[in-house]
């Protein structure tokens, strides 16, 4: 214990004409149970009140605090300093628009993603306030929940080489979202409709199987399995589309 | 105005699915071919007779004369398909390298290995095929003579690991990309990939040595 | 300055804000939601346990109906709630849950057959009916007669908010995230919109709207130790209070949750106890049955938190560098249960404490958790004092919670209130026209612009914003915690007034350019201190104990004098809020009586008449 931690932090405030991208170094004494949430707030309060970063729930469930910690995208709030070496390098998530220092704009990207994958239940049914809810098996509900646990932190997208190369790529988070609706019996979209959304190079066929998404996802979503399933299903849908009588 | 409301315009191309199938199938086809190729070439370990018999079989059935150029075509097709994914522009190059260095992530590096080996294989494989296919029939003696010439020994010493790496990684990638291997089996698959790459390089080296010391 | 026009401005894109937005968008109105963070990061997403609705599908919820739910809610509130509103709420809650199911929430469902469950550390058996198979199931929560809390594992808030936001995207609701509202724009009679600061660029913007909704959630971050997200600093209440016209209701009613983990104050859900977890002291003795033989760990939150504090004061707490704590024990629930029903809890323990809840108990203590108080509204959600201003969710004092809100009732409130208030706002919008006098808008914007410039130029002083904030934390800890008394509260109030002075003399140490976080804190801190003053002053004046408001010097619930709701307004340039009172409820379906847990004496309302 009682280490002194050296933080190298990326600094740049695009709104300040005098600012240029550079790295600042801070030294901070480590305390028991210290997380990057505690450390960064102390840095802001004690050393540099202008330091920009995002936290919200500080409990690993909202996804606000994703940043690159010693080369790995992850959630700062649940990263304990005792698991890190003395020297800690913090960078903002790549891929997303920089707001300043460690803060990036994930909101815009994820909302666009929701629009692109039409992230809602597509159904003709009108809600009837008088009727009982439609039944669903608990197993299916749990399977959906498994995929619904994504917290839109953006780690998977920021870690993905495919996304770095083609900014219009939906990313594992977007593809996982589609997988979630594919599972959902309430969504009446046809295979063909799903195919039109993700059966292309912006979608599942843009994924090169790098699996960084799988390895960095802080919620441990089964991304590899979902991507595999999607490629398989959309692959077949693509072949079926070649057969005029199978199109639907 | 700072509210970014840009939405990416989607131009859905229906062909991506088919192209991805083709990329995978040509890759898989080439893997199968490389394995058969290994059987043919490595049979020399059991003596020139073994290799000659197999080579003769291929030629008498016209598999070498027709199959050879066909493989060449598949090879080219695979290249064209895979090229869709290769970052050719300098700016893309620098982005992906920077990314890989930052991330320090094994599978991302493996992909870069695949791209780099691919470019070299493209050139070296083409030369190799040209040389072999324009000098049919294949016999252990001719091969041994080539290799003992020195230049080809060095050539193969490079090409062999390049190919085996590309094949090993490609096999692993097909397995995980298409869901043949799930999350729970991934680390096993990866060990298998390393294993198979190692074994094939080993067999290849033995083969080359055998050629080198084969009395012509 | 950029100016946006819209029909409805929702300040807040949590569950309450988005639910109202959806109602209006579905009726064809233009809606803009503002939020400090992307909508899905709103604190609603952090709710784990679930939401109450009397569906009565599961075996342990059989025979449940809105009447029973109503009774639980009123008792839970310690008769502080508005019974008309509570009624409205319990009747609509089942519809709201079903609607959420239709929109895509993956509720856990009834699985027929025999299964076991824990209560108070003991194993019991129940049998789910075949004919209920696949309907929405429920779990037990504190202070409820039936198992009524609908859930998706322990990520209920997350799934419901994601579904809600999906629906909002579908209906084309605009969300401007990373935007912080600084003040309301009003002409003394009508609310006309709000002035906001963009947290990406630092630029000011004006939003002009025919109707405005405050749905900014709780204000737990005036406390140092809170389960709330760090963004829950009461921005919506501050802007309402700063009008000088709109009263905040029952600000002294602050809930402490029994199980915040030590040291990081992250909540582990009440579902832990609902599913059979127990509370242990330093001798590993299960103490709650000693105090509450009937309900034990599942008495209402105020009661459990008080007994825990009491027990620790008896020297039974576990000492730690971060102060005393107790243990929450869920080891006996088993790996399967943790993996499916309490996953987030499992992750929190592992990620933040480095312990496995299967192997060791969890260190917990009562922690600030919920604000019953808020922008006082009528049952339609319309705020008192300004036309065109509405409020819903935790930010509002719609008042179905009175002095203690039941677990699972607030998440349900956001959606149900959103539905009801949304419909009322649609009605309002259909018949309401306003004009936006340019000088009113310009003045409101100029005021904020000047504040910013003065802070950057340090014109008012050079107080360090973080030190001032810490002083506020200390003051509140001193007097406005779980147990309160006159002298501590007086001290707290005095200190807070000093802190308020200092908060007006803040000067920035950084340059304040762009999305500068120091500036953001400096802009909101004076308002936070005013909220703290409302809490402390209201608590000092209320000489009784009711629900979460526990006065050591006035331990009895005084229905004779205090069956009222505190209304706090802030006159311009004054040092303290002005407190007024109104009857707690207009109708009394259930007259004040015993809660059935918590003990304590009651001074009956009847004694007044004699
Ligand atoms: C850890 C935790 C667990 C909980 N678990 C449960 C549970 O199991 N069951 C239950 O019933 N209740 C639970 N609650 C309570 C419940 O989650 C909240 O009461 C409820 O979610 C509040 O929703 P809301 O829509 O009112 O506000 P929030 O979801 O908090 O949303 C507030 C919105 O306002 C925005 N905002 C705030 N200030 C400003 C500003 N100045 N300018 C612009 N925008 C602003 C925010 O960005 C956000 O979008 C829990 C609470 C906590 C803290
Ligand atoms: C013997 C020759 C070759 C074999 C056996 C082979 C095999 C494979 C295999 C199995 C894959 C995985 C396919 C997939 O992921 O869908 C692959 C991918 C790839 N191949 Fe080859 N290949 C060969 C030659 C080449 C050549 C000559 C090039 C081009 C210059 C090339 C470029 C690539 C690239 C870039 C990828 C990655 C594509 C992606 O990740 O999406 N390969 N190869
Ligand atoms: C149809 C086409 C091919 C034929 C007929 C063929 C034939 C041969 C023959 C006869 C040899 C023995 C050495 C020699 O004669 O020089 C050889 C070796 C080799 N070939 Fe090919 N080859 C073909 C395609 C390829 C391709 C596409 C690759 C990879 C890109 C490849 C990679 C190698 C390597 C690495 C060796 C060294 C052998 C070893 O060490 O195992 N060949 N090939
Ligand atoms: S899939 Fe995982 S990494 Fe990606 S956004 Fe969701 S939670 Fe984050
Ligand atoms: S990292 Fe990217 S390439 Fe595919 S497997 Fe994951 S999305
Ligand atoms: S702050 Fe919410 S996940 Fe880290």
PDB file of N, CA and C in Angstrom, chain A residues 13 16 32 44-45 51 54-56 58 62-63 77-78 80 103 105-107 111 119-121 127 131 133-136 138 141 145-146 148-152 177 180 186 219, chain C residues 40-41 57 98-99 101 103-105 107 109 131 133-134 136 153 158 162 165-166 170 173 177-178 200 221 226-227 229-230 265 322 343-344 347 351-352 466 469 511 513 517:
ATOM      1  N   UNK A  13      -8.804  20.601 -24.846  1.00  0.00           N
ATOM      2  CA  UNK A  13     -10.112  21.236 -24.787  1.00  0.00           C
ATOM      3  C   UNK A  13     -10.373  21.917 -26.126  1.00  0.00           C
ATOM      4  N   UNK A  16     -11.139  25.607 -26.366  1.00  0.00           N
ATOM      5  CA  UNK A  16     -10.160  26.593 -25.918  1.00  0.00           C
ATOM      6  C   UNK A  16      -9.107  26.760 -27.005  1.00  0.00           C
ATOM      7  N   UNK A  32      -6.864   3.036   0.345  1.00  0.00           N
ATOM      8  CA  UNK A  32      -7.587   1.766   0.331  1.00  0.00           C
ATOM      9  C   UNK A  32      -8.815   1.815  -0.562  1.00  0.00           C
ATOM     10  N   UNK A  44      -9.339  16.268  -9.734  1.00  0.00           N
ATOM     11  CA  UNK A  44     -10.071  17.462 -10.123  1.00  0.00           C
ATOM     12  C   UNK A  44     -10.190  18.424  -8.939  1.00  0.00           C
ATOM     13  N   UNK A  45     -10.482  17.867  -7.777  1.00  0.00           N
ATOM     14  CA  UNK A  45     -10.706  18.744  -6.639  1.00  0.00           C
ATOM     15  C   UNK A  45      -9.405  19.310  -6.079  1.00  0.00           C
ATOM     16  N   UNK A  51     -10.183  19.596 -15.174  1.00  0.00           N
ATOM     17  CA  UNK A  51     -10.059  18.266 -15.776  1.00  0.00           C
ATOM     18  C   UNK A  51     -11.433  17.689 -16.132  1.00  0.00           C
ATOM     19  N   UNK A  54     -16.238  11.941 -17.392  1.00  0.00           N
ATOM     20  CA  UNK A  54     -17.656  11.696 -17.122  1.00  0.00           C
ATOM     21  C   UNK A  54     -17.843  10.559 -16.137  1.00  0.00           C
ATOM     22  N   UNK A  55     -18.642  10.820 -15.134  1.00  0.00           N
ATOM     23  CA  UNK A  55     -19.146   9.728 -14.301  1.00  0.00           C
ATOM     24  C   UNK A  55     -20.615   9.984 -14.097  1.00  0.00           C
ATOM     25  N   UNK A  56     -21.350   8.925 -13.829  1.00  0.00           N
ATOM     26  CA  UNK A  56     -22.756   9.150 -13.531  1.00  0.00           C
ATOM     27  C   UNK A  56     -23.150   8.244 -12.381  1.00  0.00           C
ATOM     28  N   UNK A  58     -21.488   5.777 -11.053  1.00  0.00           N
ATOM     29  CA  UNK A  58     -20.269   5.333 -10.374  1.00  0.00           C
ATOM     30  C   UNK A  58     -20.416   3.902  -9.802  1.00  0.00           C
ATOM     31  N   UNK A  62     -24.180   2.449 -15.725  1.00  0.00           N
ATOM     32  CA  UNK A  62     -24.749   3.423 -16.659  1.00  0.00           C
ATOM     33  C   UNK A  62     -23.904   3.575 -17.913  1.00  0.00           C
ATOM     34  N   UNK A  63     -22.627   3.204 -17.838  1.00  0.00           N
ATOM     35  CA  UNK A  63     -21.789   3.250 -19.031  1.00  0.00           C
ATOM     36  C   UNK A  63     -21.166   4.606 -19.336  1.00  0.00           C
ATOM     37  N   UNK A  77     -15.099   3.647 -13.371  1.00  0.00           N
ATOM     38  CA  UNK A  77     -15.634   3.611 -12.011  1.00  0.00           C
ATOM     39  C   UNK A  77     -15.417   2.256 -11.347  1.00  0.00           C
ATOM     40  N   UNK A  78     -15.368   1.187 -12.113  1.00  0.00           N
ATOM     41  CA  UNK A  78     -15.134  -0.078 -11.434  1.00  0.00           C
ATOM     42  C   UNK A  78     -13.708  -0.617 -11.631  1.00  0.00           C
ATOM     43  N   UNK A  80     -10.238  -0.734 -10.112  1.00  0.00           N
ATOM     44  CA  UNK A  80      -9.570  -0.476  -8.834  1.00  0.00           C
ATOM     45  C   UNK A  80      -8.101  -0.177  -9.087  1.00  0.00           C
ATOM     46  N   UNK A 103     -13.459  13.071 -21.796  1.00  0.00           N
ATOM     47  CA  UNK A 103     -14.902  13.005 -22.024  1.00  0.00           C
ATOM     48  C   UNK A 103     -15.211  12.935 -23.522  1.00  0.00           C
ATOM     49  N   UNK A 105     -18.419  12.061 -26.620  1.00  0.00           N
ATOM     50  CA  UNK A 105     -19.857  12.090 -26.857  1.00  0.00           C
ATOM     51  C   UNK A 105     -20.326  10.742 -27.392  1.00  0.00           C
ATOM     52  N   UNK A 106     -20.781   9.898 -26.504  1.00  0.00           N
ATOM     53  CA  UNK A 106     -21.299   8.604 -26.941  1.00  0.00           C
ATOM     54  C   UNK A 106     -22.784   8.693 -27.263  1.00  0.00           C
ATOM     55  N   UNK A 107     -23.456   9.669 -26.652  1.00  0.00           N
ATOM     56  CA  UNK A 107     -24.916   9.763 -26.774  1.00  0.00           C
ATOM     57  C   UNK A 107     -25.377   9.861 -28.222  1.00  0.00           C
ATOM     58  N   UNK A 111     -27.644   7.036 -30.173  1.00  0.00           N
ATOM     59  CA  UNK A 111     -29.004   7.345 -30.597  1.00  0.00           C
ATOM     60  C   UNK A 111     -29.157   7.101 -32.102  1.00  0.00           C
ATOM     61  N   UNK A 119     -34.517   0.292 -33.186  1.00  0.00           N
ATOM     62  CA  UNK A 119     -34.439  -0.440 -31.928  1.00  0.00           C
ATOM     63  C   UNK A 119     -35.736  -0.347 -31.143  1.00  0.00           C
ATOM     64  N   UNK A 120     -36.784  -0.920 -31.715  1.00  0.00           N
ATOM     65  CA  UNK A 120     -38.032  -1.020 -30.972  1.00  0.00           C
ATOM     66  C   UNK A 120     -38.830  -2.198 -31.495  1.00  0.00           C
ATOM     67  N   UNK A 121     -39.839  -2.584 -30.738  1.00  0.00           N
ATOM     68  CA  UNK A 121     -40.685  -3.702 -31.138  1.00  0.00           C
ATOM     69  C   UNK A 121     -41.548  -3.296 -32.326  1.00  0.00           C
ATOM     70  N   UNK A 127     -51.967  -1.802 -28.326  1.00  0.00           N
ATOM     71  CA  UNK A 127     -52.009  -2.142 -26.911  1.00  0.00           C
ATOM     72  C   UNK A 127     -53.436  -2.023 -26.394  1.00  0.00           C
ATOM     73  N   UNK A 131     -56.872  -5.794 -21.548  1.00  0.00           N
ATOM     74  CA  UNK A 131     -56.501  -7.210 -21.642  1.00  0.00           C
ATOM     75  C   UNK A 131     -55.321  -7.557 -20.744  1.00  0.00           C
ATOM     76  N   UNK A 133     -51.624  -9.137 -20.085  1.00  0.00           N
ATOM     77  CA  UNK A 133     -50.425  -9.077 -20.895  1.00  0.00           C
ATOM     78  C   UNK A 133     -50.288 -10.364 -21.696  1.00  0.00           C
ATOM     79  N   UNK A 134     -49.613 -10.235 -22.850  1.00  0.00           N
ATOM     80  CA  UNK A 134     -49.359 -11.452 -23.625  1.00  0.00           C
ATOM     81  C   UNK A 134     -48.382 -12.330 -22.877  1.00  0.00           C
ATOM     82  N   UNK A 135     -48.587 -13.622 -22.945  1.00  0.00           N
ATOM     83  CA  UNK A 135     -47.705 -14.507 -22.185  1.00  0.00           C
ATOM     84  C   UNK A 135     -46.371 -14.687 -22.886  1.00  0.00           C
ATOM     85  N   UNK A 136     -45.379 -14.979 -22.078  1.00  0.00           N
ATOM     86  CA  UNK A 136     -44.044 -15.217 -22.642  1.00  0.00           C
ATOM     87  C   UNK A 136     -43.370 -16.204 -21.710  1.00  0.00           C
ATOM     88  N   UNK A 138     -40.596 -17.665 -19.373  1.00  0.00           N
ATOM     89  CA  UNK A 138     -39.575 -17.011 -18.561  1.00  0.00           C
ATOM     90  C   UNK A 138     -38.184 -17.215 -19.154  1.00  0.00           C
ATOM     91  N   UNK A 141     -37.647 -14.651 -21.732  1.00  0.00           N
ATOM     92  CA  UNK A 141     -37.441 -13.357 -21.070  1.00  0.00           C
ATOM     93  C   UNK A 141     -36.009 -13.240 -20.565  1.00  0.00           C
ATOM     94  N   UNK A 145     -33.102 -10.621 -21.692  1.00  0.00           N
ATOM     95  CA  UNK A 145     -32.429  -9.778 -20.689  1.00  0.00           C
ATOM     96  C   UNK A 145     -30.911  -9.886 -20.825  1.00  0.00           C
ATOM     97  N   UNK A 146     -30.459 -11.074 -21.075  1.00  0.00           N
ATOM     98  CA  UNK A 146     -29.028 -11.299 -21.235  1.00  0.00           C
ATOM     99  C   UNK A 146     -28.427 -10.317 -22.263  1.00  0.00           C
ATOM    100  N   UNK A 148     -30.024  -7.562 -23.356  1.00  0.00           N
ATOM    101  CA  UNK A 148     -30.470  -6.214 -23.029  1.00  0.00           C
ATOM    102  C   UNK A 148     -29.544  -5.564 -21.994  1.00  0.00           C
ATOM    103  N   UNK A 149     -28.619  -6.326 -21.447  1.00  0.00           N
ATOM    104  CA  UNK A 149     -27.773  -5.792 -20.380  1.00  0.00           C
ATOM    105  C   UNK A 149     -26.710  -4.812 -20.878  1.00  0.00           C
ATOM    106  N   UNK A 150     -26.584  -4.664 -22.179  1.00  0.00           N
ATOM    107  CA  UNK A 150     -25.627  -3.695 -22.717  1.00  0.00           C
ATOM    108  C   UNK A 150     -25.896  -2.317 -22.114  1.00  0.00           C
ATOM    109  N   UNK A 151     -24.843  -1.644 -21.674  1.00  0.00           N
ATOM    110  CA  UNK A 151     -25.032  -0.333 -21.058  1.00  0.00           C
ATOM    111  C   UNK A 151     -24.562   0.800 -21.969  1.00  0.00           C
ATOM    112  N   UNK A 152     -24.350   0.497 -23.242  1.00  0.00           N
ATOM    113  CA  UNK A 152     -23.988   1.529 -24.225  1.00  0.00           C
ATOM    114  C   UNK A 152     -22.769   2.338 -23.786  1.00  0.00           C
ATOM    115  N   UNK A 177     -27.830  -5.407 -30.440  1.00  0.00           N
ATOM    116  CA  UNK A 177     -29.198  -4.886 -30.302  1.00  0.00           C
ATOM    117  C   UNK A 177     -30.135  -5.611 -31.268  1.00  0.00           C
ATOM    118  N   UNK A 180     -30.961  -8.951 -30.046  1.00  0.00           N
ATOM    119  CA  UNK A 180     -31.951  -8.902 -28.982  1.00  0.00           C
ATOM    120  C   UNK A 180     -33.371  -8.906 -29.551  1.00  0.00           C
ATOM    121  N   UNK A 186     -42.128 -10.783 -29.666  1.00  0.00           N
ATOM    122  CA  UNK A 186     -43.065  -9.682 -29.875  1.00  0.00           C
ATOM    123  C   UNK A 186     -42.737  -8.895 -31.139  1.00  0.00           C
ATOM    124  N   UNK A 219     -19.656  -5.622 -19.373  1.00  0.00           N
ATOM    125  CA  UNK A 219     -20.800  -6.380 -18.877  1.00  0.00           C
ATOM    126  C   UNK A 219     -20.728  -7.835 -19.339  1.00  0.00           C
TER     127      UNK A 219
ATOM    128  N   UNK C  40     -30.300   7.219 -21.751  1.00  0.00           N
ATOM    129  CA  UNK C  40     -30.237   5.891 -21.139  1.00  0.00           C
ATOM    130  C   UNK C  40     -29.302   5.819 -19.945  1.00  0.00           C
ATOM    131  N   UNK C  41     -28.540   6.878 -19.721  1.00  0.00           N
ATOM    132  CA  UNK C  41     -27.704   6.874 -18.531  1.00  0.00           C
ATOM    133  C   UNK C  41     -28.409   7.539 -17.355  1.00  0.00           C
ATOM    134  N   UNK C  57     -50.277 -12.137 -10.101  1.00  0.00           N
ATOM    135  CA  UNK C  57     -50.078 -13.338 -10.918  1.00  0.00           C
ATOM    136  C   UNK C  57     -49.335 -14.448 -10.186  1.00  0.00           C
ATOM    137  N   UNK C  98     -48.347  -3.623 -18.047  1.00  0.00           N
ATOM    138  CA  UNK C  98     -48.716  -4.384 -19.257  1.00  0.00           C
ATOM    139  C   UNK C  98     -48.313  -3.626 -20.508  1.00  0.00           C
ATOM    140  N   UNK C  99     -48.468  -2.315 -20.435  1.00  0.00           N
ATOM    141  CA  UNK C  99     -48.055  -1.526 -21.582  1.00  0.00           C
ATOM    142  C   UNK C  99     -46.546  -1.658 -21.803  1.00  0.00           C
ATOM    143  N   UNK C 101     -44.829  -4.165 -21.034  1.00  0.00           N
ATOM    144  CA  UNK C 101     -44.611  -5.503 -21.601  1.00  0.00           C
ATOM    145  C   UNK C 101     -44.816  -5.463 -23.110  1.00  0.00           C
ATOM    146  N   UNK C 103     -44.430  -2.946 -25.017  1.00  0.00           N
ATOM    147  CA  UNK C 103     -43.374  -2.150 -25.654  1.00  0.00           C
ATOM    148  C   UNK C 103     -42.035  -2.857 -25.653  1.00  0.00           C
ATOM    149  N   UNK C 104     -41.917  -3.934 -24.890  1.00  0.00           N
ATOM    150  CA  UNK C 104     -40.687  -4.707 -25.017  1.00  0.00           C
ATOM    151  C   UNK C 104     -39.925  -5.039 -23.746  1.00  0.00           C
ATOM    152  N   UNK C 105     -40.424  -4.662 -22.581  1.00  0.00           N
ATOM    153  CA  UNK C 105     -39.686  -5.012 -21.365  1.00  0.00           C
ATOM    154  C   UNK C 105     -39.710  -6.536 -21.155  1.00  0.00           C
ATOM    155  N   UNK C 107     -39.995  -8.662 -18.848  1.00  0.00           N
ATOM    156  CA  UNK C 107     -40.336  -9.007 -17.467  1.00  0.00           C
ATOM    157  C   UNK C 107     -40.066 -10.475 -17.181  1.00  0.00           C
ATOM    158  N   UNK C 109     -41.218 -13.923 -15.839  1.00  0.00           N
ATOM    159  CA  UNK C 109     -42.575 -14.459 -15.960  1.00  0.00           C
ATOM    160  C   UNK C 109     -42.802 -15.614 -15.001  1.00  0.00           C
ATOM    161  N   UNK C 131     -52.275 -21.989 -14.716  1.00  0.00           N
ATOM    162  CA  UNK C 131     -53.008 -21.038 -15.570  1.00  0.00           C
ATOM    163  C   UNK C 131     -52.390 -19.641 -15.567  1.00  0.00           C
ATOM    164  N   UNK C 133     -49.121 -19.304 -16.055  1.00  0.00           N
ATOM    165  CA  UNK C 133     -47.845 -19.477 -16.739  1.00  0.00           C
ATOM    166  C   UNK C 133     -47.596 -18.361 -17.769  1.00  0.00           C
ATOM    167  N   UNK C 134     -46.412 -17.785 -17.691  1.00  0.00           N
ATOM    168  CA  UNK C 134     -46.029 -16.803 -18.698  1.00  0.00           C
ATOM    169  C   UNK C 134     -46.543 -15.401 -18.438  1.00  0.00           C
ATOM    170  N   UNK C 136     -46.675 -11.900 -16.021  1.00  0.00           N
ATOM    171  CA  UNK C 136     -45.615 -11.186 -15.305  1.00  0.00           C
ATOM    172  C   UNK C 136     -45.590 -11.615 -13.846  1.00  0.00           C
ATOM    173  N   UNK C 153     -34.838  -9.573 -13.624  1.00  0.00           N
ATOM    174  CA  UNK C 153     -33.633  -9.892 -12.851  1.00  0.00           C
ATOM    175  C   UNK C 153     -33.410  -8.768 -11.837  1.00  0.00           C
ATOM    176  N   UNK C 158     -32.975  -0.493 -15.704  1.00  0.00           N
ATOM    177  CA  UNK C 158     -32.234  -0.517 -16.968  1.00  0.00           C
ATOM    178  C   UNK C 158     -33.127  -0.966 -18.129  1.00  0.00           C
ATOM    179  N   UNK C 162     -34.482   1.441 -21.108  1.00  0.00           N
ATOM    180  CA  UNK C 162     -34.081   1.162 -22.486  1.00  0.00           C
ATOM    181  C   UNK C 162     -35.316   0.991 -23.370  1.00  0.00           C
ATOM    182  N   UNK C 165     -36.819   4.452 -23.892  1.00  0.00           N
ATOM    183  CA  UNK C 165     -36.067   5.260 -24.843  1.00  0.00           C
ATOM    184  C   UNK C 165     -36.246   4.724 -26.265  1.00  0.00           C
ATOM    185  N   UNK C 166     -36.360   3.406 -26.386  1.00  0.00           N
ATOM    186  CA  UNK C 166     -36.654   2.837 -27.702  1.00  0.00           C
ATOM    187  C   UNK C 166     -37.943   3.415 -28.253  1.00  0.00           C
ATOM    188  N   UNK C 170     -38.633   5.743 -31.491  1.00  0.00           N
ATOM    189  CA  UNK C 170     -39.628   5.350 -32.479  1.00  0.00           C
ATOM    190  C   UNK C 170     -40.575   6.512 -32.799  1.00  0.00           C
ATOM    191  N   UNK C 173     -39.024  11.460 -30.594  1.00  0.00           N
ATOM    192  CA  UNK C 173     -38.746  12.415 -29.524  1.00  0.00           C
ATOM    193  C   UNK C 173     -37.276  12.830 -29.610  1.00  0.00           C
ATOM    194  N   UNK C 177     -28.856  15.701 -25.244  1.00  0.00           N
ATOM    195  CA  UNK C 177     -28.162  15.274 -24.031  1.00  0.00           C
ATOM    196  C   UNK C 177     -26.944  16.145 -23.784  1.00  0.00           C
ATOM    197  N   UNK C 178     -26.306  15.913 -22.667  1.00  0.00           N
ATOM    198  CA  UNK C 178     -25.219  16.791 -22.217  1.00  0.00           C
ATOM    199  C   UNK C 178     -25.667  18.252 -22.269  1.00  0.00           C
ATOM    200  N   UNK C 200     -21.305  20.183 -23.949  1.00  0.00           N
ATOM    201  CA  UNK C 200     -20.264  19.791 -24.896  1.00  0.00           C
ATOM    202  C   UNK C 200     -19.418  21.002 -25.247  1.00  0.00           C
ATOM    203  N   UNK C 221     -27.530  14.130  -4.064  1.00  0.00           N
ATOM    204  CA  UNK C 221     -26.126  14.547  -4.034  1.00  0.00           C
ATOM    205  C   UNK C 221     -25.873  15.798  -3.202  1.00  0.00           C
ATOM    206  N   UNK C 226     -24.462   8.986  -0.679  1.00  0.00           N
ATOM    207  CA  UNK C 226     -25.767   8.767  -1.285  1.00  0.00           C
ATOM    208  C   UNK C 226     -25.655   7.646  -2.289  1.00  0.00           C
ATOM    209  N   UNK C 227     -26.742   6.901  -2.437  1.00  0.00           N
ATOM    210  CA  UNK C 227     -26.755   5.858  -3.456  1.00  0.00           C
ATOM    211  C   UNK C 227     -27.004   6.456  -4.835  1.00  0.00           C
ATOM    212  N   UNK C 229     -26.833   8.677  -8.349  1.00  0.00           N
ATOM    213  CA  UNK C 229     -25.807   8.991  -9.329  1.00  0.00           C
ATOM    214  C   UNK C 229     -25.227  10.359  -9.023  1.00  0.00           C
ATOM    215  N   UNK C 230     -24.015  10.606  -9.497  1.00  0.00           N
ATOM    216  CA  UNK C 230     -23.383  11.882  -9.191  1.00  0.00           C
ATOM    217  C   UNK C 230     -24.080  13.055  -9.877  1.00  0.00           C
ATOM    218  N   UNK C 265     -20.877   3.294  -1.038  1.00  0.00           N
ATOM    219  CA  UNK C 265     -22.265   3.767  -0.991  1.00  0.00           C
ATOM    220  C   UNK C 265     -23.105   3.326  -2.180  1.00  0.00           C
ATOM    221  N   UNK C 322     -13.992   2.966   7.569  1.00  0.00           N
ATOM    222  CA  UNK C 322     -14.966   3.896   7.023  1.00  0.00           C
ATOM    223  C   UNK C 322     -16.156   4.048   7.956  1.00  0.00           C
ATOM    224  N   UNK C 343     -27.877 -10.701 -10.262  1.00  0.00           N
ATOM    225  CA  UNK C 343     -26.610 -10.621 -10.987  1.00  0.00           C
ATOM    226  C   UNK C 343     -25.848  -9.351 -10.730  1.00  0.00           C
ATOM    227  N   UNK C 344     -26.563  -8.221 -10.765  1.00  0.00           N
ATOM    228  CA  UNK C 344     -25.875  -6.946 -10.594  1.00  0.00           C
ATOM    229  C   UNK C 344     -25.265  -6.887  -9.193  1.00  0.00           C
ATOM    230  N   UNK C 347     -22.175  -8.748  -9.216  1.00  0.00           N
ATOM    231  CA  UNK C 347     -21.096  -7.998  -9.880  1.00  0.00           C
ATOM    232  C   UNK C 347     -20.595  -6.860  -9.014  1.00  0.00           C
ATOM    233  N   UNK C 351     -16.854  -6.474  -8.088  1.00  0.00           N
ATOM    234  CA  UNK C 351     -16.098  -5.387  -8.701  1.00  0.00           C
ATOM    235  C   UNK C 351     -15.691  -4.303  -7.732  1.00  0.00           C
ATOM    236  N   UNK C 352     -16.539  -4.000  -6.769  1.00  0.00           N
ATOM    237  CA  UNK C 352     -16.250  -2.848  -5.927  1.00  0.00           C
ATOM    238  C   UNK C 352     -15.762  -3.229  -4.529  1.00  0.00           C
ATOM    239  N   UNK C 466     -15.239  23.387  -4.437  1.00  0.00           N
ATOM    240  CA  UNK C 466     -15.281  22.061  -3.813  1.00  0.00           C
ATOM    241  C   UNK C 466     -15.256  22.153  -2.281  1.00  0.00           C
ATOM    242  N   UNK C 469     -18.686  23.052  -1.213  1.00  0.00           N
ATOM    243  CA  UNK C 469     -19.549  21.870  -1.291  1.00  0.00           C
ATOM    244  C   UNK C 469     -19.296  20.946  -0.101  1.00  0.00           C
ATOM    245  N   UNK C 511     -10.121  27.967 -16.303  1.00  0.00           N
ATOM    246  CA  UNK C 511     -10.480  29.055 -17.214  1.00  0.00           C
ATOM    247  C   UNK C 511     -11.957  29.080 -17.613  1.00  0.00           C
ATOM    248  N   UNK C 513     -13.624  27.556 -19.822  1.00  0.00           N
ATOM    249  CA  UNK C 513     -13.970  27.460 -21.237  1.00  0.00           C
ATOM    250  C   UNK C 513     -14.548  26.089 -21.580  1.00  0.00           C
ATOM    251  N   UNK C 517     -15.970  21.580 -16.046  1.00  0.00           N
ATOM    252  CA  UNK C 517     -16.740  20.978 -14.951  1.00  0.00           C
ATOM    253  C   UNK C 517     -16.774  21.844 -13.697  1.00  0.00           C
TER     254      UNK C 517
END
